[in-house]
Amino acid sequence: MKRVVVTGLGMVSPLAANVRESWRRLLGCESGINRITSFDVSDLSCQIAGQVKLANADCQDLSIFFDPLHYVSSKELGKMDMFIIYAIAAATEALNDAGLTDLGEEERERTGVIIGSGIGGLRVIYDTSVTLKENGSRRVSPFFIPSSLINLAAGHVSIRFGLKGPNHAVVTACSSGSHAIGDAARIIQVGAADVMVAGGAEAAICRLGVAGFAAARALSTGRNNAPQEASRPWDKSRDGFVMGEGSGILILEELEHAKKRGAKIYGEITGYGMSGDAYHMTAPEPNGDGAYRAMRAALMSANISAEQVDYINAHGTSTPIGDVIELRAIERILDGKPGISVSSTKSAIGHLLGAAGAVEAIFSLLSLRDQIAPPTLNLHDPEETFVDFVPLQPHERRIRFVMSNSFGFGGTNTSLIFKTFE
């Protein structure tokens, strides 16, 4: 099997419009969660979210604020849901970072795209349904379907950059981004491509999205007046997750291909594990066996023991039940051995649903590069455990192997393992 390394990173997050600033603000213990102001939330039980900060006429700092027109024309803007535009932006940054913007025909045929999403164009689906009801069918845009289909994120990225290799989309709820990365790595491992643009994108923060998750009693509702304190994984006062949006894109590359062109390497992907709970459509298996088996499979894939993992970027959504179930699964896989750091970066950006795993994979790789575990914000009264939750402040430490967990509705579980490149 061929070895796979990561040579480029791109991100749009609630913290910032690129990787560098998102990472800087994360390590600075800043939060990207605020009160929703882009639509009416007065009748919603949850009124907060981790929204991407959009640029306006008064904003010049495009490292923090996101300007869609920097990536698509005003004409194109009306033909795409924002999750597609976030994916294009993150892919642009990642390809530039990797130095893969001027490819020959043969190289384009050996470069593919896999971008996942949990929900896709929910915002345009909602807006179009309102238009249909209020104004009739003749007012429905001919671009409605292609602007909302999940695979159109990968489609637009491949068209934009002329990438003619494997083109695929993953839809596994909140595991989508992680599955996209793992599947892309396997495509390279078996020789079906040299380079894969892989990750996830989501933009489901709209009245329908918030109302739907709130109706399922999944969202935090008790801190609408203190939004930056609402996402608090493993804190005993947590009351649900906070929705986020954005995109994370990684450039995965066959090792010899990367070395031949002198690419910088962030790390190597060595482990990919998957499992199914076969238990419930939204609730995780109470004993955490599904999460445990996904982590075990990733460790077996990487051919390492659990005690070799130095840092875990946990799924850690801030739900009362899910956090404890994942924690017990982690404790089980570690077999009681202390010394590992486990944090949830969702405490700073919220839960990006189908984009979460990809954004968190990027944070995991940066923790390898900088030898620092990012913090879990708002953790003042933690669940009892022997692991280090990295509360409130980042921890400098030796990190050689890092695991990133993602779990989703339907009982789908994914674990990725990255290691420092040697």
CSV table of C-alpha atoms in Angstrom, one decimal:
chain,number,residue,atom,x,y,z
A,1,MET,CA,0.0,0.0,0.0
A,2,LYS,CA,1.2,3.5,-0.9
A,3,ARG,CA,1.9,6.0,1.9
A,4,VAL,CA,-0.2,9.1,2.0
A,5,VAL,CA,0.8,12.5,3.4
A,6,VAL,CA,-0.9,15.9,3.8
A,7,THR,CA,0.7,18.7,1.8
A,8,GLY,CA,-1.9,21.5,1.8
A,9,LEU,CA,-4.6,22.9,4.2
A,10,GLY,CA,-7.5,25.2,3.6
A,11,MET,CA,-10.3,26.4,6.0
A,12,VAL,CA,-13.2,28.7,6.4
A,13,SER,CA,-14.4,28.7,10.0
A,14,PRO,CA,-16.4,30.7,12.5
A,15,LEU,CA,-13.0,32.0,13.8
A,16,ALA,CA,-11.6,33.2,10.6
A,17,ALA,CA,-11.5,32.9,6.8
A,18,ASN,CA,-8.3,30.9,6.6
A,19,VAL,CA,-6.2,28.3,8.3
A,20,ARG,CA,-3.5,30.6,9.9
A,21,GLU,CA,-5.9,33.0,11.6
A,22,SER,CA,-8.3,30.3,12.7
A,23,TRP,CA,-5.4,28.4,14.4
A,24,ARG,CA,-4.0,31.6,15.9
A,25,ARG,CA,-7.4,32.6,17.4
A,26,LEU,CA,-8.0,29.0,18.6
A,27,LEU,CA,-4.7,29.0,20.5
A,28,GLY,CA,-5.6,32.4,21.8
A,29,CYS,CA,-8.7,30.9,23.4
A,30,GLU,CA,-11.0,33.1,21.3
A,31,SER,CA,-14.5,32.0,20.4
A,32,GLY,CA,-16.3,32.2,17.0
A,33,ILE,CA,-19.8,31.7,18.6
A,34,ASN,CA,-22.2,34.6,18.8
A,35,ARG,CA,-25.8,35.5,18.7
A,36,ILE,CA,-27.5,35.0,15.3
A,37,THR,CA,-28.2,38.3,13.6
A,38,SER,CA,-28.7,37.2,9.9
A,39,PHE,CA,-32.3,36.0,10.4
A,40,ASP,CA,-35.1,36.3,13.0
A,41,VAL,CA,-34.5,34.1,16.0
A,42,SER,CA,-37.0,35.6,18.4
A,43,ASP,CA,-39.2,32.5,18.3
A,44,LEU,CA,-36.4,30.0,18.4
A,45,SER,CA,-35.3,28.3,21.6
A,46,CYS,CA,-31.6,28.4,20.4
A,47,GLN,CA,-30.5,31.9,19.2
A,48,ILE,CA,-26.8,31.4,18.9
A,49,ALA,CA,-24.4,29.8,16.4
A,50,GLY,CA,-20.8,29.7,15.1
A,51,GLN,CA,-21.4,31.6,11.9
A,52,VAL,CA,-18.7,32.5,9.4
A,53,LYS,CA,-18.1,36.3,9.7
A,54,LEU,CA,-19.1,37.9,6.3
A,55,ALA,CA,-17.2,40.9,5.0
A,56,ASN,CA,-19.1,44.1,4.3
A,57,ALA,CA,-18.2,47.6,2.9
A,58,ASP,CA,-16.7,48.6,6.3
A,59,CYS,CA,-14.5,45.5,6.6
A,60,GLN,CA,-11.1,45.3,5.0
A,61,ASP,CA,-9.6,42.4,7.0
A,62,LEU,CA,-10.3,39.3,4.8
A,63,SER,CA,-8.1,37.1,7.0
A,64,ILE,CA,-10.9,37.2,9.5
A,65,PHE,CA,-14.0,38.2,7.5
A,66,PHE,CA,-15.1,36.1,4.5
A,67,ASP,CA,-15.9,37.7,1.2
A,68,PRO,CA,-17.7,35.3,-1.2
A,69,LEU,CA,-17.0,37.6,-4.1
A,70,HIS,CA,-13.3,36.9,-3.6
A,71,TYR,CA,-14.0,33.4,-4.9
A,72,VAL,CA,-17.1,33.6,-7.1
A,73,SER,CA,-18.6,36.3,-9.3
A,74,SER,CA,-21.9,38.0,-8.3
A,75,LYS,CA,-23.5,36.0,-11.1
A,76,GLU,CA,-22.3,32.7,-9.8
A,77,LEU,CA,-23.3,33.7,-6.2
A,78,GLY,CA,-26.9,33.2,-7.0
A,79,LYS,CA,-26.3,29.7,-8.4
A,80,MET,CA,-24.7,28.1,-5.4
A,81,ASP,CA,-25.6,27.5,-1.8
A,82,MET,CA,-23.0,28.9,0.7
A,83,PHE,CA,-21.7,25.4,1.5
A,84,ILE,CA,-20.4,25.2,-2.0
A,85,ILE,CA,-18.7,28.6,-1.8
A,86,TYR,CA,-17.1,27.7,1.5
A,87,ALA,CA,-15.7,24.5,-0.2
A,88,ILE,CA,-14.4,26.4,-3.2
A,89,ALA,CA,-12.7,28.9,-0.8
A,90,ALA,CA,-11.1,26.3,1.4
A,91,ALA,CA,-10.0,24.2,-1.6
A,92,THR,CA,-8.4,27.3,-3.2
A,93,GLU,CA,-6.4,28.0,-0.1
A,94,ALA,CA,-5.4,24.3,0.2
A,95,LEU,CA,-4.2,24.0,-3.4
A,96,ASN,CA,-2.3,27.2,-3.1
A,97,ASP,CA,-0.7,26.0,0.1
A,98,ALA,CA,0.3,22.8,-1.5
A,99,GLY,CA,1.7,24.5,-4.6
A,100,LEU,CA,-0.7,22.6,-6.9
A,101,THR,CA,-2.3,25.4,-8.9
A,102,ASP,CA,-0.7,24.9,-12.3
A,103,LEU,CA,-1.2,21.2,-13.3
A,104,GLY,CA,-0.6,19.6,-16.6
A,105,GLU,CA,-3.2,17.4,-18.3
A,106,GLU,CA,-1.8,14.1,-17.0
A,107,GLU,CA,-1.5,15.6,-13.4
A,108,ARG,CA,-5.1,16.7,-13.5
A,109,GLU,CA,-6.3,13.2,-14.5
A,110,ARG,CA,-4.5,11.9,-11.4
A,111,THR,CA,-6.0,14.4,-9.0
A,112,GLY,CA,-9.4,13.8,-7.6
A,113,VAL,CA,-11.9,15.4,-5.2
A,114,ILE,CA,-14.0,14.1,-2.3
A,115,ILE,CA,-15.9,16.6,-0.3
A,116,GLY,CA,-18.6,15.6,2.1
A,117,SER,CA,-21.5,17.4,3.7
A,118,GLY,CA,-24.1,16.3,6.2
A,119,ILE,CA,-27.0,18.4,4.9
A,120,GLY,CA,-25.8,20.3,1.9
A,121,GLY,CA,-27.9,23.2,0.6
A,122,LEU,CA,-30.4,23.4,3.4
A,123,ARG,CA,-30.6,27.2,3.3
A,124,VAL,CA,-31.5,27.3,-0.4
A,125,ILE,CA,-33.9,24.5,0.1
A,126,TYR,CA,-35.7,26.4,2.8
A,127,ASP,CA,-35.6,29.7,0.9
A,128,THR,CA,-36.9,28.0,-2.3
A,129,SER,CA,-39.8,26.3,-0.4
A,130,VAL,CA,-40.9,29.7,0.9
A,131,THR,CA,-40.7,31.2,-2.6
A,132,LEU,CA,-42.7,28.3,-4.0
A,133,LYS,CA,-45.4,28.7,-1.4
A,134,GLU,CA,-45.6,32.5,-1.5
A,135,ASN,CA,-44.9,33.2,-5.2
A,136,GLY,CA,-45.6,30.1,-7.1
A,137,SER,CA,-43.6,27.6,-9.2
A,138,ARG,CA,-42.6,30.1,-11.9
A,139,ARG,CA,-40.4,31.9,-9.3
A,140,VAL,CA,-38.4,28.8,-8.5
A,141,SER,CA,-34.8,29.2,-9.8
A,142,PRO,CA,-33.6,26.8,-12.4
A,143,PHE,CA,-30.4,26.6,-10.3
A,144,PHE,CA,-32.2,25.4,-7.3
A,145,ILE,CA,-31.3,21.7,-7.7
A,146,PRO,CA,-27.6,22.1,-8.6
A,147,SER,CA,-27.2,24.7,-5.9
A,148,SER,CA,-28.4,22.3,-3.2
A,149,LEU,CA,-27.0,18.9,-4.2
A,150,ILE,CA,-24.3,17.7,-1.8
A,151,ASN,CA,-21.9,16.4,-4.6
A,152,LEU,CA,-21.9,19.8,-6.2
A,153,ALA,CA,-19.2,21.0,-3.8
A,154,ALA,CA,-16.8,18.5,-5.2
A,155,GLY,CA,-18.2,19.1,-8.6
A,156,HIS,CA,-17.5,22.8,-8.6
A,157,VAL,CA,-14.1,22.4,-7.1
A,158,SER,CA,-13.2,19.9,-9.9
A,159,ILE,CA,-14.6,22.2,-12.5
A,160,ARG,CA,-12.8,25.3,-11.1
A,161,PHE,CA,-9.4,23.6,-11.1
A,162,GLY,CA,-9.8,21.1,-13.9
A,163,LEU,CA,-9.4,18.1,-11.7
A,164,LYS,CA,-10.3,15.0,-13.6
A,165,GLY,CA,-9.5,12.2,-11.2
A,166,PRO,CA,-12.0,10.4,-8.9
A,167,ASN,CA,-14.9,12.7,-8.0
A,168,HIS,CA,-17.1,11.7,-5.1
A,169,ALA,CA,-19.2,13.0,-2.2
A,170,VAL,CA,-19.6,11.5,1.3
A,171,VAL,CA,-22.9,11.9,3.2
A,172,THR,CA,-22.6,10.4,6.7
A,173,ALA,CA,-24.0,13.2,8.9
A,174,CYS,CA,-21.3,14.6,11.2
A,175,SER,CA,-18.8,12.0,10.1
A,176,SER,CA,-18.8,13.2,6.5
A,177,GLY,CA,-15.6,15.2,6.5
A,178,SER,CA,-13.6,12.5,8.2
A,179,HIS,CA,-15.0,9.8,5.9
A,180,ALA,CA,-14.1,11.9,2.9
A,181,ILE,CA,-10.5,12.2,4.1
A,182,GLY,CA,-10.2,8.5,5.0
A,183,ASP,CA,-11.8,7.4,1.7
A,184,ALA,CA,-9.5,9.7,-0.3
A,185,ALA,CA,-6.4,8.3,1.5
A,186,ARG,CA,-7.5,4.8,0.5
A,187,ILE,CA,-7.9,5.9,-3.2
A,188,ILE,CA,-4.3,7.0,-3.2
A,189,GLN,CA,-3.1,3.9,-1.3
A,190,VAL,CA,-4.4,1.6,-4.0
A,191,GLY,CA,-2.9,3.8,-6.8
A,192,ALA,CA,-6.2,5.2,-8.3
A,193,ALA,CA,-4.9,8.8,-7.8
A,194,ASP,CA,-1.7,10.6,-6.9
A,195,VAL,CA,-3.5,13.6,-5.2
A,196,MET,CA,-6.9,14.0,-3.6
A,197,VAL,CA,-8.6,17.2,-2.5
A,198,ALA,CA,-10.6,16.0,0.5
A,199,GLY,CA,-12.7,17.4,3.3
A,200,GLY,CA,-16.2,18.7,4.2
A,201,ALA,CA,-18.4,21.8,3.9
A,202,GLU,CA,-21.6,22.9,5.7
A,203,ALA,CA,-23.8,26.0,5.8
A,204,ALA,CA,-27.0,24.8,7.5
A,205,ILE,CA,-27.5,27.7,9.9
A,206,CYS,CA,-30.9,29.0,8.8
A,207,ARG,CA,-34.3,29.1,10.5
A,208,LEU,CA,-35.1,25.6,9.4
A,209,GLY,CA,-31.8,24.1,10.5
A,210,VAL,CA,-31.8,25.7,13.9
A,211,ALA,CA,-35.5,24.9,14.5
A,212,GLY,CA,-35.0,21.3,13.4
A,213,PHE,CA,-32.0,20.6,15.7
A,214,ALA,CA,-33.7,22.5,18.5
A,215,ALA,CA,-36.9,20.4,18.1
A,216,ALA,CA,-34.7,17.3,18.5
A,217,ARG,CA,-33.4,18.8,21.8
A,218,ALA,CA,-29.8,18.7,20.6
A,219,LEU,CA,-28.9,22.4,20.9
A,220,SER,CA,-27.8,24.5,23.8
A,221,THR,CA,-30.7,26.8,24.8
A,222,GLY,CA,-29.6,28.0,28.2
A,223,ARG,CA,-26.9,30.5,27.2
A,224,ASN,CA,-28.5,32.7,24.5
A,225,ASN,CA,-27.3,35.7,26.4
A,226,ALA,CA,-23.7,34.4,26.8
A,227,PRO,CA,-23.1,32.7,23.4
A,228,GLN,CA,-19.3,32.3,23.8
A,229,GLU,CA,-19.9,30.2,27.0
A,230,ALA,CA,-22.5,27.9,25.5
A,231,SER,CA,-20.3,25.2,23.9
A,232,ARG,CA,-18.7,23.5,26.9
A,233,PRO,CA,-17.7,19.9,26.2
A,234,TRP,CA,-17.4,17.7,29.3
A,235,ASP,CA,-18.4,20.5,31.6
A,236,LYS,CA,-21.1,19.2,33.9
A,237,SER,CA,-23.3,22.3,33.1
A,238,ARG,CA,-23.4,21.6,29.3
A,239,ASP,CA,-26.9,21.5,27.8
A,240,GLY,CA,-26.4,20.8,24.1
A,241,PHE,CA,-24.3,21.7,21.1
A,242,VAL,CA,-24.0,24.9,19.1
A,243,MET,CA,-24.3,24.8,15.3
A,244,GLY,CA,-21.4,26.0,13.3
A,245,GLU,CA,-20.6,26.3,9.6
A,246,GLY,CA,-17.6,26.5,7.2
A,247,SER,CA,-15.3,24.1,5.4
A,248,GLY,CA,-12.1,22.3,5.8
A,249,ILE,CA,-10.1,20.9,2.9
A,250,LEU,CA,-6.9,18.8,3.0
A,251,ILE,CA,-4.6,18.0,0.1
A,252,LEU,CA,-3.6,14.3,0.4
A,253,GLU,CA,-0.7,13.1,-1.7
A,254,GLU,CA,1.1,9.9,-2.4
A,255,LEU,CA,4.4,10.2,-0.5
A,256,GLU,CA,6.8,9.7,-3.5
A,257,HIS,CA,4.8,12.1,-5.6
A,258,ALA,CA,5.1,14.7,-2.8
A,259,LYS,CA,8.8,14.1,-2.3
A,260,LYS,CA,9.5,14.3,-6.0
A,261,ARG,CA,8.2,17.8,-6.3
A,262,GLY,CA,9.7,18.9,-3.0
A,263,ALA,CA,6.4,19.5,-1.2
A,264,LYS,CA,6.2,20.5,2.4
A,265,ILE,CA,4.5,17.8,4.5
A,266,TYR,CA,2.3,18.5,7.5
A,267,GLY,CA,2.0,14.9,8.5
A,268,GLU,CA,1.2,11.4,7.3
A,269,ILE,CA,-2.2,9.7,7.5
A,270,THR,CA,-1.6,6.3,8.9
A,271,GLY,CA,-4.9,5.2,10.4
A,272,TYR,CA,-8.6,5.1,9.4
A,273,GLY,CA,-11.2,3.3,11.3
A,274,MET,CA,-15.0,3.0,10.8
A,275,SER,CA,-17.9,1.3,12.6
A,276,GLY,CA,-21.6,1.4,13.0
A,277,ASP,CA,-23.6,1.4,16.2
A,278,ALA,CA,-26.6,-0.5,14.8
A,279,TYR,CA,-28.5,1.0,17.7
A,280,HIS,CA,-30.6,4.2,17.2
A,281,MET,CA,-31.1,6.9,14.5
A,282,THR,CA,-29.8,9.8,16.6
A,283,ALA,CA,-28.5,8.5,20.0
A,284,PRO,CA,-25.1,6.8,20.3
A,285,GLU,CA,-24.8,3.3,21.7
A,286,PRO,CA,-24.9,3.8,25.5
A,287,ASN,CA,-21.8,1.8,26.2
A,288,GLY,CA,-19.8,3.6,23.5
A,289,ASP,CA,-18.9,0.3,21.8
A,290,GLY,CA,-19.2,1.8,18.3
A,291,ALA,CA,-16.8,4.7,19.1
A,292,TYR,CA,-14.5,2.2,20.7
A,293,ARG,CA,-14.5,-0.1,17.7
A,294,ALA,CA,-13.8,2.8,15.3
A,295,MET,CA,-10.8,3.9,17.4
A,296,ARG,CA,-9.6,0.3,17.6
A,297,ALA,CA,-9.8,-0.1,13.9
A,298,ALA,CA,-7.9,3.1,13.3
A,299,LEU,CA,-5.1,1.9,15.7
A,300,MET,CA,-5.0,-1.4,13.9
A,301,SER,CA,-4.8,0.4,10.5
A,302,ALA,CA,-1.9,2.5,11.8
A,303,ASN,CA,-0.3,-0.5,13.4
A,304,ILE,CA,0.2,1.3,16.8
A,305,SER,CA,-1.0,0.9,20.3
A,306,ALA,CA,-3.4,3.3,22.0
A,307,GLU,CA,-0.7,4.4,24.4
A,308,GLN,CA,1.3,5.8,21.5
A,309,VAL,CA,-1.4,8.3,20.7
A,310,ASP,CA,-0.4,11.6,22.4
A,311,TYR,CA,-3.4,13.8,21.6
A,312,ILE,CA,-7.1,13.1,20.6
A,313,ASN,CA,-9.2,15.8,19.0
A,314,ALA,CA,-12.5,14.4,20.2
A,315,HIS,CA,-15.9,14.6,18.7
A,316,GLY,CA,-16.9,16.3,22.0
A,317,THR,CA,-20.0,18.2,20.9
A,318,SER,CA,-21.2,19.4,24.4
A,319,THR,CA,-24.3,17.2,24.6
A,320,PRO,CA,-25.1,15.8,28.1
A,321,ILE,CA,-25.1,12.2,26.9
A,322,GLY,CA,-22.8,12.0,24.0
A,323,ASP,CA,-19.7,13.6,25.7
A,324,VAL,CA,-19.7,11.0,28.5
A,325,ILE,CA,-20.2,8.1,26.1
A,326,GLU,CA,-17.2,9.1,24.0
A,327,LEU,CA,-15.2,9.8,27.1
A,328,ARG,CA,-15.8,6.2,28.4
A,329,ALA,CA,-14.9,4.8,25.0
A,330,ILE,CA,-11.6,6.7,25.1
A,331,GLU,CA,-10.9,5.5,28.6
A,332,ARG,CA,-11.6,2.0,27.5
A,333,ILE,CA,-9.3,2.2,24.5
A,334,LEU,CA,-6.6,3.6,26.7
A,335,ASP,CA,-7.1,0.8,29.2
A,336,GLY,CA,-6.6,3.2,32.1
A,337,LYS,CA,-3.3,4.5,31.0
A,338,PRO,CA,-2.8,8.3,31.8
A,339,GLY,CA,-0.7,10.8,29.9
A,340,ILE,CA,-2.9,11.6,26.9
A,341,SER,CA,-4.4,15.0,26.1
A,342,VAL,CA,-8.0,15.0,24.8
A,343,SER,CA,-9.7,18.3,23.8
A,344,SER,CA,-12.7,19.5,21.8
A,345,THR,CA,-12.1,22.4,19.5
A,346,LYS,CA,-15.9,22.6,19.1
A,347,SER,CA,-15.8,24.6,22.3
A,348,ALA,CA,-14.5,27.5,20.1
A,349,ILE,CA,-16.3,27.1,16.8
A,350,GLY,CA,-19.4,25.0,17.5
A,351,HIS,CA,-20.3,21.8,15.7
A,352,LEU,CA,-19.8,22.2,11.9
A,353,LEU,CA,-21.8,19.0,11.2
A,354,GLY,CA,-20.5,17.5,7.9
A,355,ALA,CA,-17.5,19.9,7.9
A,356,ALA,CA,-16.5,19.2,11.5
A,357,GLY,CA,-14.2,16.2,10.9
A,358,ALA,CA,-12.3,18.0,8.2
A,359,VAL,CA,-11.8,21.2,10.2
A,360,GLU,CA,-10.8,19.1,13.2
A,361,ALA,CA,-8.3,17.0,11.1
A,362,ILE,CA,-6.6,20.3,10.2
A,363,PHE,CA,-6.4,21.3,13.8
A,364,SER,CA,-5.0,17.9,14.6
A,365,LEU,CA,-2.3,18.3,11.9
A,366,LEU,CA,-1.4,21.7,13.2
A,367,SER,CA,-1.1,20.3,16.7
A,368,LEU,CA,1.5,17.9,15.2
A,369,ARG,CA,3.4,20.7,13.5
A,370,ASP,CA,3.5,23.0,16.5
A,371,GLN,CA,3.6,20.4,19.2
A,372,ILE,CA,0.7,21.9,21.1
A,373,ALA,CA,-2.7,20.6,22.1
A,374,PRO,CA,-5.5,23.2,21.5
A,375,PRO,CA,-7.8,24.0,24.5
A,376,THR,CA,-11.2,23.0,25.5
A,377,LEU,CA,-12.9,26.3,26.3
A,378,ASN,CA,-15.5,26.8,29.1
A,379,LEU,CA,-14.4,23.7,31.0
A,380,HIS,CA,-14.7,24.6,34.6
A,381,ASP,CA,-16.4,21.6,36.2
A,382,PRO,CA,-15.3,18.6,34.2
A,383,GLU,CA,-16.5,15.0,34.2
A,384,GLU,CA,-14.1,12.8,36.3
A,385,THR,CA,-11.5,11.1,34.2
A,386,PHE,CA,-7.7,10.4,34.1
A,387,VAL,CA,-7.2,12.1,30.7
A,388,ASP,CA,-6.1,15.7,30.3
A,389,PHE,CA,-9.0,17.7,28.8
A,390,VAL,CA,-6.6,20.6,28.1
A,391,PRO,CA,-9.0,23.0,29.9
A,392,LEU,CA,-9.1,26.7,29.1
A,393,GLN,CA,-5.6,27.0,27.8
A,394,PRO,CA,-3.5,25.2,25.2
A,395,HIS,CA,-0.8,22.8,26.4
A,396,GLU,CA,2.6,22.5,24.9
A,397,ARG,CA,3.6,18.8,24.8
A,398,ARG,CA,5.3,16.2,22.7
A,399,ILE,CA,2.9,14.9,20.0
A,400,ARG,CA,3.9,12.2,17.6
A,401,PHE,CA,0.5,10.6,16.9
A,402,VAL,CA,-2.8,12.3,16.9
A,403,MET,CA,-6.3,10.8,16.6
A,404,SER,CA,-9.4,12.7,15.4
A,405,ASN,CA,-12.9,11.3,16.1
A,406,SER,CA,-16.1,12.0,14.3
A,407,PHE,CA,-19.5,10.4,15.0
A,408,GLY,CA,-22.9,11.0,13.4
A,409,PHE,CA,-26.6,10.3,13.3
A,410,GLY,CA,-27.4,6.8,12.2
A,411,GLY,CA,-24.6,5.4,14.4
A,412,THR,CA,-21.8,6.1,12.0
A,413,ASN,CA,-18.3,6.4,13.6
A,414,THR,CA,-15.0,7.4,12.2
A,415,SER,CA,-11.4,7.8,13.6
A,416,LEU,CA,-8.4,9.1,11.8
A,417,ILE,CA,-4.8,8.9,12.9
A,418,PHE,CA,-2.0,11.3,11.7
A,419,LYS,CA,1.6,11.1,12.6
A,420,THR,CA,4.6,13.4,12.3
A,421,PHE,CA,6.4,12.7,9.0
A,422,GLU,CA,9.7,11.0,9.2
